């Protein structure tokens, strides 16, 4: 067999353990990692109360290979989890990674994927302490992230009638990006804001920590499945209703340029990884003082009420369908 | 559309959130679960030193749907992780589950899969505190398990020349089962020991805890990828060599009946989830006193030596190839 170019080497050429032996030494861990990657288990020194979350990105479901570079995919796989930690006001600490790939996957792509995970973890103050690599027909990356819990816990259950509903950043960009990427309209258009956000999302960690530590929010969730759906979770678990004003929803200038006044993607599109929270009236002034320190805009989009379900301000008689991202219902 | 029989309902019929809303109330958590499933993160009260491991089972790689019932698959997905905790002498505590399924997957099968995970976790003293469900073309179950670390840590790095090599239980059954299942020879033959072990493996938690707590073992690993390969990991990480006697390897009576004196599957077959450990000479007497309390047999199969690599006693001049289960190299 002729020697292969190093850059075209696949995982099938070097095997799981061949790859792991190259990759493991590159993982930086911190002083709280007692035993790092490469053993049956990692051993970590954790706080008394640990946050625990898991999320997966699957080829053909969450992305097509052409939409994200391997490094972007790695980075995003971490950040979708960091967003869950942000929604609880926590601090990411340790993660383990479960990856499924085809044997024909290039080792340089796997290295880039891994580097993206490690870089995103480091940006958020976390270490990659273990993982598992398996064969799979479609690429998947499932990451479990541990974080330090804040002193005061905020869940989806604390919203009360009269609370104001706030959302960080801008909504609808990721859904707009997926629509454009599916249509093949924007190949290479990395400067277009929605595409950039789809490829390189942020987790609102600092905002989440600040809002929880200051005791400002009564309930919080990250917007991963769409505003209506995720607000619906808060309503269901808090036993309340909500009315939102579609025109108040913050959108990017690119979104506005392409969609005009249409807010449907901002209402139902998933994967924006913004924070959605409820703020009691008595805390609104303190939120205003804090808002320039959150690292992102925060906008009031509606109000919590008595009752059930999510209503749109322009059409108060109708309960908005819990339309949002559900892998199984929307195909 | 005609009403569907309840038992033939698929995940596409009820959606991710429909399934989760039915499943979540059935999850039992313990007093150390501060926030259970259904939030952005679980919150757990953990010990100071936490073990952390992840492993995935993928359809077409680790199993075919006909080989395992959904409940068996759930149970096994948990136990392959519990085995990693056992190899560190730890106690399983909390897990999160990442599942990928086709929309056509029956909800009763998904419930059975989930019930298998929950039952296996409960058997091992652990709680299922969170999860993620996504669409995927091939079924995968990736579980991350947290455990309490023992006071004294044992890794793959402590083996010294002169140490005896021990293995719990019986090796080769799972590989024999896969060979038979692939050949379609044993459909329905659930009473055949190797098939039963493939479908319903045990994690040697009590043995692992006892061996570590008593300070008997210098290094330990679970045999998930084959004896030679996993012993090779101990040798590489401890900087030692090993010689094993193939005829000393413990095999089940069904294995012996089918394979005669051939120990190749016991040497290289994966997925037996036994413990492989090294025991310094000075601890052998204490091990003999302890062995009736481990919950399984433990057998000496060789000796640690100076040098590199794994040798077979009958053929001492030759370093055994690190043949074992590698998803990417062995297809």
XYZ file of C-alpha atoms in Angstrom:
662
model
C 0.000 0.000 0.000
C 1.446 3.378 -0.912
C 2.159 5.698 2.000
C -0.708 8.100 2.598
C -0.347 11.794 2.882
C -0.424 12.633 6.557
C -3.191 15.164 6.017
C -5.470 12.589 4.402
C -5.108 10.032 7.178
C -8.426 8.727 8.470
C -9.463 7.435 11.857
C -9.584 3.948 10.316
C -5.850 4.260 9.580
C -4.791 4.902 13.153
C -7.668 3.498 15.231
C -9.369 4.788 18.337
C -6.389 4.255 20.595
C -3.973 5.676 18.060
C -5.999 8.842 17.964
C -6.465 9.004 21.713
C -2.742 8.596 22.369
C -2.095 11.671 20.220
C -4.973 13.708 21.516
C -4.788 13.133 25.269
C -1.476 14.904 25.918
C -2.925 18.023 24.316
C -5.734 18.336 26.839
C -5.059 20.958 29.452
C -6.693 20.341 32.799
C -6.639 22.450 35.918
C -5.671 21.889 39.536
C -9.141 20.575 40.355
C -8.664 17.667 37.940
C -7.180 14.976 40.187
C -7.109 12.317 37.459
C -7.451 13.528 33.891
C -8.352 11.789 30.635
C -7.052 8.322 29.788
C -8.274 6.318 32.791
C -11.527 4.447 33.316
C -12.913 7.558 34.999
C -11.728 11.085 35.512
C -11.555 12.236 39.125
C -12.517 15.820 39.797
C -12.637 17.910 42.914
C -16.097 19.404 42.778
C -18.049 21.928 44.752
C -20.730 20.835 47.153
C -23.511 21.466 44.666
C -22.859 20.463 41.097
C -24.825 21.395 37.981
C -25.084 18.616 35.432
C -26.292 18.877 31.838
C -25.982 16.955 28.576
C -26.712 17.900 24.978
C -25.903 16.364 21.612
C -25.444 17.676 18.066
C -26.203 15.132 15.345
C -25.310 15.328 11.640
C -28.399 15.623 9.475
C -30.488 16.840 12.439
C -28.697 19.843 13.922
C -26.279 20.489 11.072
C -24.982 19.336 7.706
C -21.214 18.836 7.383
C -20.925 21.752 4.934
C -22.506 24.173 7.415
C -19.859 23.990 10.125
C -16.127 23.364 10.098
C -15.031 20.580 12.479
C -13.620 23.205 14.838
C -16.888 25.173 14.785
C -18.831 21.980 15.446
C -16.635 21.202 18.449
C -16.995 24.703 19.786
C -20.769 24.736 19.313
C -21.161 21.293 20.932
C -19.610 22.703 24.080
C -21.474 26.017 24.010
C -24.954 24.500 23.752
C -24.178 22.898 27.109
C -22.588 26.014 28.564
C -25.857 27.756 27.705
C -27.728 25.380 30.027
C -25.254 26.171 32.790
C -25.776 29.901 32.047
C -29.544 29.458 32.440
C -28.950 28.250 36.008
C -26.457 31.030 36.752
C -23.629 28.513 37.118
C -19.956 28.251 36.224
C -18.776 25.499 33.820
C -16.091 23.288 35.336
C -15.579 19.863 33.765
C -16.855 18.055 30.723
C -16.704 14.631 29.141
C -17.212 14.151 25.429
C -18.872 11.274 23.558
C -18.171 11.332 19.818
C -19.450 9.042 17.049
C -17.721 9.211 13.665
C -17.309 7.272 10.456
C -13.986 5.400 10.078
C -13.336 7.509 6.971
C -13.360 10.708 9.040
C -10.034 12.476 8.647
C -7.874 12.544 11.746
C -7.084 16.204 11.123
C -10.822 16.927 11.217
C -11.190 14.949 14.443
C -8.267 16.888 15.906
C -9.919 20.154 14.858
C -13.235 19.031 16.368
C -11.463 18.202 19.612
C -9.535 21.481 19.538
C -12.818 23.365 19.150
C -14.247 21.652 22.231
C -11.098 22.291 24.265
C -10.912 25.940 23.192
C -14.568 26.611 23.996
C -14.179 24.884 27.365
C -11.105 26.968 28.184
C -12.925 30.193 27.208
C -15.633 29.269 29.708
C -13.257 28.225 32.493
C -13.827 24.463 32.068
C -11.611 21.429 31.439
C -12.196 18.418 29.184
C -11.502 15.504 31.545
C -12.623 12.459 29.594
C -14.354 11.085 26.587
C -15.406 8.230 24.426
C -14.941 7.711 20.709
C -17.097 5.267 18.807
C -17.898 4.377 15.229
C -21.194 5.740 13.863
C -22.679 6.244 10.410
C -23.592 9.836 11.178
C -21.392 12.151 13.162
C -22.621 12.952 16.658
C -21.067 14.881 19.509
C -22.684 14.496 22.922
C -21.145 16.533 25.723
C -21.875 16.304 29.432
C -20.923 19.417 31.346
C -20.553 19.847 35.097
C -20.668 23.254 36.666
C -20.589 24.940 40.051
C -24.079 25.850 41.198
C -24.752 29.386 42.460
C -25.690 29.897 46.102
C -29.292 30.606 45.144
C -30.926 28.261 42.642
C -33.132 29.614 39.859
C -35.181 27.137 37.827
C -38.146 27.317 35.463
C -40.562 27.231 38.374
C -40.421 30.662 40.013
C -42.396 32.927 37.638
C -45.348 34.832 39.160
C -48.151 36.912 37.626
C -46.919 40.473 37.157
C -43.312 39.474 36.461
C -41.745 41.047 33.392
C -40.326 38.773 30.711
C -36.842 39.590 29.455
C -34.640 38.076 26.798
C -30.920 38.640 26.216
C -29.314 39.422 22.867
C -31.213 38.790 19.637
C -33.581 36.006 18.594
C -34.269 34.306 15.274
C -30.799 34.498 13.782
C -30.034 30.784 14.027
C -33.338 29.777 12.438
C -32.785 32.320 9.661
C -29.284 30.937 9.148
C -30.566 27.359 8.870
C -33.157 28.483 6.313
C -30.445 30.191 4.254
C -27.982 27.317 4.626
C -30.625 24.784 3.564
C -31.372 26.884 0.496
C -27.650 27.011 -0.251
C -27.971 30.771 -0.588
C -25.070 31.913 1.510
C -22.165 29.592 0.885
C -19.083 31.263 2.212
C -20.965 34.283 3.473
C -19.343 34.125 6.888
C -19.750 37.836 7.509
C -23.520 37.601 7.495
C -24.484 37.957 11.145
C -27.078 35.139 11.452
C -24.741 32.614 9.773
C -21.899 33.652 12.050
C -24.105 33.236 15.102
C -25.278 29.801 13.953
C -21.672 28.716 13.466
C -20.176 30.421 16.492
C -22.828 30.875 19.150
C -22.141 32.434 22.526
C -23.291 31.176 25.880
C -24.560 34.013 28.088
C -22.597 32.841 31.108
C -21.741 36.226 32.540
C -25.303 37.490 32.108
C -26.737 34.354 33.718
C -24.363 34.537 36.678
C -24.996 38.251 37.192
C -28.793 37.918 37.030
C -28.830 35.015 39.487
C -26.173 36.337 41.870
C -27.963 39.698 42.105
C -31.224 37.903 42.931
C -33.035 39.659 40.089
C -34.726 36.802 38.206
C -37.562 34.590 39.436
C -37.254 31.975 36.650
C -34.823 31.426 33.783
C -34.296 29.118 30.785
C -32.118 29.265 27.704
C -33.815 29.694 24.348
C -32.709 26.530 22.581
C -36.045 25.395 21.158
C -37.704 28.717 20.337
C -39.106 31.583 22.433
C -42.727 30.401 22.513
C -41.800 26.851 23.360
C -39.233 27.703 26.016
C -41.483 30.349 27.566
C -44.155 27.657 27.518
C -41.909 25.516 29.721
C -41.629 28.338 32.261
C -45.424 28.840 32.182
C -46.192 25.144 32.599
C -43.725 24.629 35.423
C -44.623 27.860 37.208
C -48.381 27.415 36.703
C -48.786 30.789 34.974
C -49.596 32.337 31.574
C -47.585 34.822 29.504
C -48.289 37.477 26.895
C -45.492 38.581 24.607
C -45.325 41.451 22.146
C -43.777 40.108 18.920
C -42.650 43.566 17.876
C -40.703 43.957 21.120
C -38.581 40.880 20.428
C -34.986 41.957 19.803
C -33.679 40.957 16.377
C -30.417 41.677 14.589
C -30.168 44.272 11.818
C -29.553 41.465 9.302
C -32.720 39.725 10.492
C -34.662 42.971 10.168
C -33.247 43.584 6.697
C -34.297 40.158 5.450
C -37.525 39.535 7.384
C -38.953 43.048 7.734
C -41.622 43.111 10.471
C -42.083 39.317 10.357
C -41.109 37.942 13.785
C -42.113 34.311 13.206
C -38.540 32.980 13.197
C -37.749 35.033 16.306
C -40.836 33.538 17.996
C -40.296 29.916 17.082
C -36.711 29.432 15.875
C -34.381 27.367 18.040
C -30.659 27.401 18.751
C -30.204 31.081 19.590
C -28.922 30.229 23.084
C -30.115 33.473 24.575
C -31.456 33.632 28.126
C -35.159 34.068 28.788
C -36.000 35.164 32.317
C -38.796 36.582 34.428
C -38.189 39.609 36.643
C -40.519 40.687 39.484
C -41.655 44.325 39.284
C -39.674 45.189 42.426
C -36.409 44.134 40.707
C -36.819 46.037 37.423
C -34.964 49.134 38.619
C -32.032 47.023 39.786
C -32.015 45.196 36.457
C -31.776 48.562 34.654
C -28.754 49.498 36.746
C -27.163 46.097 36.078
C -27.921 45.840 32.382
C -24.836 47.597 31.027
C -22.710 45.029 32.898
C -24.302 41.883 31.455
C -22.137 41.720 28.324
C -25.197 41.737 26.048
C -28.464 43.630 25.627
C -31.499 42.567 27.626
C -34.990 43.451 26.427
C -38.464 43.274 27.940
C -40.757 41.281 25.623
C -43.853 40.708 27.738
C -45.507 39.951 31.056
C -46.412 36.935 33.164
C -50.140 36.619 33.961
C -52.554 34.319 35.701
C -53.777 31.410 33.605
C -52.190 28.991 31.197
C -50.293 29.191 27.907
C -48.446 31.829 25.893
C -50.387 34.606 24.109
C -49.228 37.139 21.527
C -50.027 40.795 22.333
C -51.548 41.503 18.921
C -53.906 38.553 19.197
C -54.711 38.176 22.895
C -57.649 35.827 22.392
C -55.538 33.080 20.895
C -53.064 30.882 22.734
C -49.949 30.645 20.598
C -49.226 27.127 19.486
C -46.170 25.786 21.230
C -44.433 25.860 17.887
C -40.717 25.481 18.194
C -37.991 23.051 17.497
C -38.935 19.438 18.105
C -36.782 16.972 16.195
C -39.545 14.467 16.059
C -42.608 16.552 15.244
C -41.056 18.877 12.703
C -39.564 17.111 9.758
C -56.405 9.838 10.248
C -57.621 6.756 12.096
C -56.739 6.612 15.773
C -53.595 4.612 16.306
C -53.294 1.761 18.710
C -51.595 3.094 21.791
C -48.982 0.350 21.655
C -47.938 1.269 18.113
C -47.482 4.954 18.846
C -44.125 6.310 17.708
C -41.978 9.116 19.020
C -42.973 11.114 15.925
C -46.585 10.933 17.103
C -45.996 12.531 20.489
C -42.733 14.446 20.036
C -39.762 14.883 22.306
C -41.593 16.964 24.865
C -44.620 14.713 24.801
C -42.420 11.798 25.663
C -40.437 13.675 28.276
C -43.590 14.880 30.049
C -44.665 11.252 30.472
C -41.270 9.917 31.359
C -39.956 12.481 33.824
C -42.449 11.839 36.647
C -41.380 8.185 36.631
C -37.774 8.947 37.465
C -36.955 8.333 41.076
C -34.198 10.477 42.493
C -32.682 10.469 45.951
C -32.155 13.082 48.656
C -28.859 14.143 47.104
C -30.657 15.263 43.953
C -31.425 18.899 44.690
C -32.957 19.597 41.256
C -33.948 16.566 39.203
C -34.713 16.075 35.515
C -36.682 18.632 33.509
C -34.620 21.778 34.088
C -31.718 23.177 32.101
C -29.353 21.375 34.469
C -29.733 18.917 37.279
C -28.271 20.001 40.606
C -26.656 17.291 42.677
C -24.992 17.295 46.041
C -21.741 15.547 45.342
C -18.825 14.296 47.379
C -15.572 16.179 47.431
C -13.999 13.915 44.816
C -16.174 12.849 41.951
C -15.560 10.088 39.406
C -16.733 10.934 35.913
C -17.084 8.570 32.960
C -18.949 8.378 29.652
C -19.643 5.513 27.264
C -21.965 5.016 24.320
C -23.654 2.050 22.672
C -24.418 2.516 18.974
C -26.719 0.427 16.780
C -24.773 -1.417 14.094
C -21.527 -1.054 16.056
C -22.141 -2.485 19.521
C -25.407 -4.266 18.808
C -28.098 -5.015 16.272
C -31.707 -4.279 17.303
C -32.587 -7.996 17.266
C -29.835 -8.817 19.749
C -31.126 -6.823 22.694
C -34.582 -5.824 23.867
C -34.961 -2.063 24.495
C -34.913 -2.729 28.236
C -31.736 -4.804 27.950
C -30.132 -2.078 25.861
C -30.978 0.524 28.508
C -29.641 -1.667 31.272
C -26.440 -2.458 29.395
C -25.866 1.217 28.499
C -25.794 2.003 32.195
C -23.704 -0.996 33.227
C -20.871 -0.357 30.765
C -20.402 2.931 32.624
C -20.835 1.385 36.062
C -18.012 -0.964 35.078
C -15.684 2.028 34.663
C -16.676 3.226 38.138
C -16.025 -0.309 39.442
C -12.521 -0.236 37.940
C -11.743 2.812 40.084
C -13.326 1.275 43.197
C -16.059 3.915 43.215
C -19.771 4.113 43.933
C -22.188 5.213 41.152
C -24.276 8.227 42.130
C -25.828 10.238 39.298
C -26.162 9.876 35.559
C -27.394 11.840 32.582
C -28.525 10.110 29.413
C -28.162 11.212 25.786
C -30.328 9.185 23.398
C -30.591 9.370 19.604
C -33.530 7.571 17.949
C -35.490 7.445 14.718
C -38.884 9.216 14.773
C -40.458 5.842 13.951
C -39.176 4.357 17.213
C -42.106 3.117 19.284
C -42.785 5.068 22.447
C -43.262 1.812 24.362
C -39.745 0.792 23.287
C -38.358 4.157 24.371
C -40.141 3.757 27.709
C -38.655 0.279 28.087
C -35.191 1.603 27.191
C -35.574 4.307 29.812
C -36.911 1.823 32.367
C -33.855 -0.364 31.777
C -31.532 2.560 32.484
C -33.455 3.577 35.591
C -33.589 0.000 36.912
C -29.865 -0.576 36.365
C -29.062 2.751 38.010
C -31.230 1.888 41.021
C -29.568 -1.538 41.357
C -26.225 0.251 41.544
C -27.378 2.972 43.951
C -27.513 5.744 41.334
C -30.177 8.192 40.103
C -30.964 9.336 36.571
C -31.001 13.132 36.940
C -31.170 14.408 33.391
C -31.019 13.642 29.727
C -31.342 14.651 26.153
C -33.359 13.083 23.359
C -32.524 13.748 19.740
C -33.370 12.390 16.330
C -30.792 10.090 14.752
C -30.783 7.566 11.913
C -29.162 4.913 14.078
C -30.030 4.397 17.718
C -27.387 5.511 20.176
C -27.371 5.715 23.952
C -24.568 7.705 25.545
C -24.538 7.785 29.342
C -22.386 9.933 31.608
C -22.047 8.554 35.105
C -20.790 10.330 38.208
C -19.604 8.377 41.200
C -18.063 8.890 44.607
C -14.334 8.311 44.515
C -12.740 6.015 47.101
C -10.341 7.495 49.655
C -7.378 5.900 47.873
C -7.251 6.222 44.103
C -6.218 3.275 41.921
C -5.526 3.903 38.254
C -3.799 2.063 35.415
C -0.441 3.409 36.483
C 0.544 1.539 39.638
C 1.656 -1.911 38.356
C 5.201 -3.028 39.319
C 7.368 -5.945 38.198
C 6.550 -8.978 40.330
C 2.862 -8.069 40.761
C 0.404 -10.855 40.049
C -2.285 -10.274 37.421
C -5.837 -11.186 38.405
C -9.110 -11.121 36.547
C -12.639 -11.416 37.957
C -15.365 -13.700 36.610
C -15.051 -15.219 33.145
C -13.710 -13.812 29.891
C -14.672 -14.336 26.255
C -18.389 -14.877 26.706
C -19.471 -11.584 25.138
C -17.268 -12.080 22.072
C -18.568 -15.628 21.687
C -22.124 -14.303 21.994
C -21.529 -11.698 19.277
C -20.109 -14.381 16.983
C -23.173 -16.570 17.553
C -25.626 -13.672 17.237
C -23.991 -12.535 13.989
C -24.308 -16.058 12.615
C -27.960 -16.087 13.671
C -27.331 -19.425 15.382
C -28.936 -18.811 18.724
C -32.123 -16.863 18.148
C -34.137 -17.075 21.308
C -31.535 -19.110 23.136
C -31.605 -16.870 26.172
C -30.506 -19.616 28.511
C -27.132 -19.948 26.838
C -24.726 -18.349 29.292
C -22.631 -16.192 26.899
C -25.748 -14.736 25.241
C -27.246 -13.965 28.622
C -24.054 -12.215 29.691
C -23.913 -10.184 26.475
C -27.502 -9.098 27.003
C -27.386 -8.612 30.740
C -23.839 -7.858 31.853
C -22.878 -7.183 35.439
C -20.632 -4.429 36.703
C -18.210 -5.728 39.346
C -18.886 -2.835 41.691
C -18.641 -4.709 44.964
C -15.432 -6.455 43.880
C -13.890 -3.174 42.731
C -14.802 -1.365 45.951
C -13.521 -4.227 48.122
C -10.211 -4.544 46.261
C -9.543 -0.809 46.410
C -10.787 -0.208 49.964
C -8.639 -3.084 51.259
C -5.603 -1.588 49.534
C -4.896 -4.845 47.712
C -4.515 -3.762 44.078
C -1.739 -1.634 42.564
C -3.502 -0.991 39.227
C -6.946 -1.803 37.842
C -8.948 -1.505 34.605
C -12.163 -3.048 33.345
C -11.963 -5.476 30.450
C -14.103 -3.706 27.892
C -11.823 -3.998 24.845
C -10.226 -7.414 25.429
C -7.735 -8.794 27.964
C -4.592 -8.248 25.887
C -5.535 -4.739 24.894
C -6.653 -3.624 28.356
C -3.634 -5.261 30.021
C -1.593 -3.416 27.397
C -2.999 -0.136 28.723
C -1.840 -1.014 32.250
C 1.612 -1.990 30.904
C 1.996 1.185 28.843
C 0.862 3.501 31.606
C 2.826 1.714 34.335
C 5.949 1.297 32.176
C 6.047 -2.479 32.632
C 5.582 -5.740 30.699
C 3.250 -8.665 31.403
C 3.170 -12.378 30.686
C -0.161 -14.172 30.800
C -0.944 -17.881 30.654
C -3.840 -18.343 28.210
C -4.839 -21.634 29.823
C -5.198 -19.890 33.194
C -7.810 -17.469 31.866
C -11.167 -18.226 33.479
C -13.879 -19.143 30.972
C -17.467 -20.264 31.425
C -18.475 -23.894 30.956
C -20.440 -22.909 27.844
C -17.315 -21.243 26.432
C -15.263 -24.351 27.201
C -17.884 -26.601 25.616
C -17.904 -24.602 22.389
C -14.296 -23.455 22.112
C -12.381 -26.331 23.722
C -8.856 -25.227 24.641
C -8.976 -22.226 22.266
C -8.638 -19.077 24.385
C -8.435 -16.545 21.549
C -11.844 -14.975 22.267
C -11.008 -14.838 25.981
C -7.726 -13.085 25.112
C -9.070 -10.540 22.656
C -12.867 -10.324 22.997
C -14.356 -7.123 24.365
C -17.416 -6.277 26.436
C -16.986 -8.789 29.264
C -16.828 -5.962 31.835
C -14.705 -7.969 34.246
C -12.016 -6.307 36.345
C -8.350 -6.800 35.551
C -5.990 -5.849 38.364
C -2.423 -6.221 39.530
C -1.667 -7.384 43.064
C 1.739 -7.009 44.759
C 3.168 -10.267 46.166
C 2.781 -8.974 49.733
C -1.015 -8.627 49.252
C -1.730 -12.058 47.757
C -2.532 -13.707 51.102
C -4.970 -10.936 51.975
C -6.594 -11.277 48.559
C -7.096 -15.017 49.208
C -8.852 -14.216 52.478
C -11.014 -11.592 50.766
C -11.882 -13.511 47.634
C -14.970 -15.307 48.884
C -16.474 -11.875 49.693
C -16.045 -10.283 46.236
C -19.287 -11.600 44.776
C -17.473 -13.294 41.904
C -14.438 -15.525 41.311
C -11.018 -13.932 40.924
C -8.245 -15.790 39.106
C -4.514 -15.272 38.681
C -3.652 -15.229 34.975
C -0.047 -13.969 34.895
C 2.678 -11.750 36.216
C 3.983 -8.227 35.699
C 7.636 -8.011 34.571
C 10.215 -5.473 33.566
C 10.087 -4.387 29.943
C 7.320 -3.540 27.507
C 4.315 -5.267 26.019
C 2.147 -8.300 26.768
C 3.532 -11.825 26.219
C 1.767 -15.187 26.232
C 3.300 -17.830 28.497
C 3.354 -20.525 25.814
C 5.180 -18.256 23.376
C 7.361 -15.996 25.511
C 9.506 -14.730 22.650
C 6.622 -13.015 20.938
C 4.868 -9.867 22.053
C 1.143 -10.436 21.672
C -0.426 -8.072 19.228
C -2.625 -5.579 20.986
C -5.550 -7.296 19.340
C -8.836 -6.305 20.858
C -11.894 -4.331 20.118
C -11.247 -1.165 18.151
C -14.291 0.089 16.283
C -12.176 1.698 13.643
C -9.479 -0.874 12.969
C -11.641 -3.981 13.089
C -14.407 -3.974 10.585
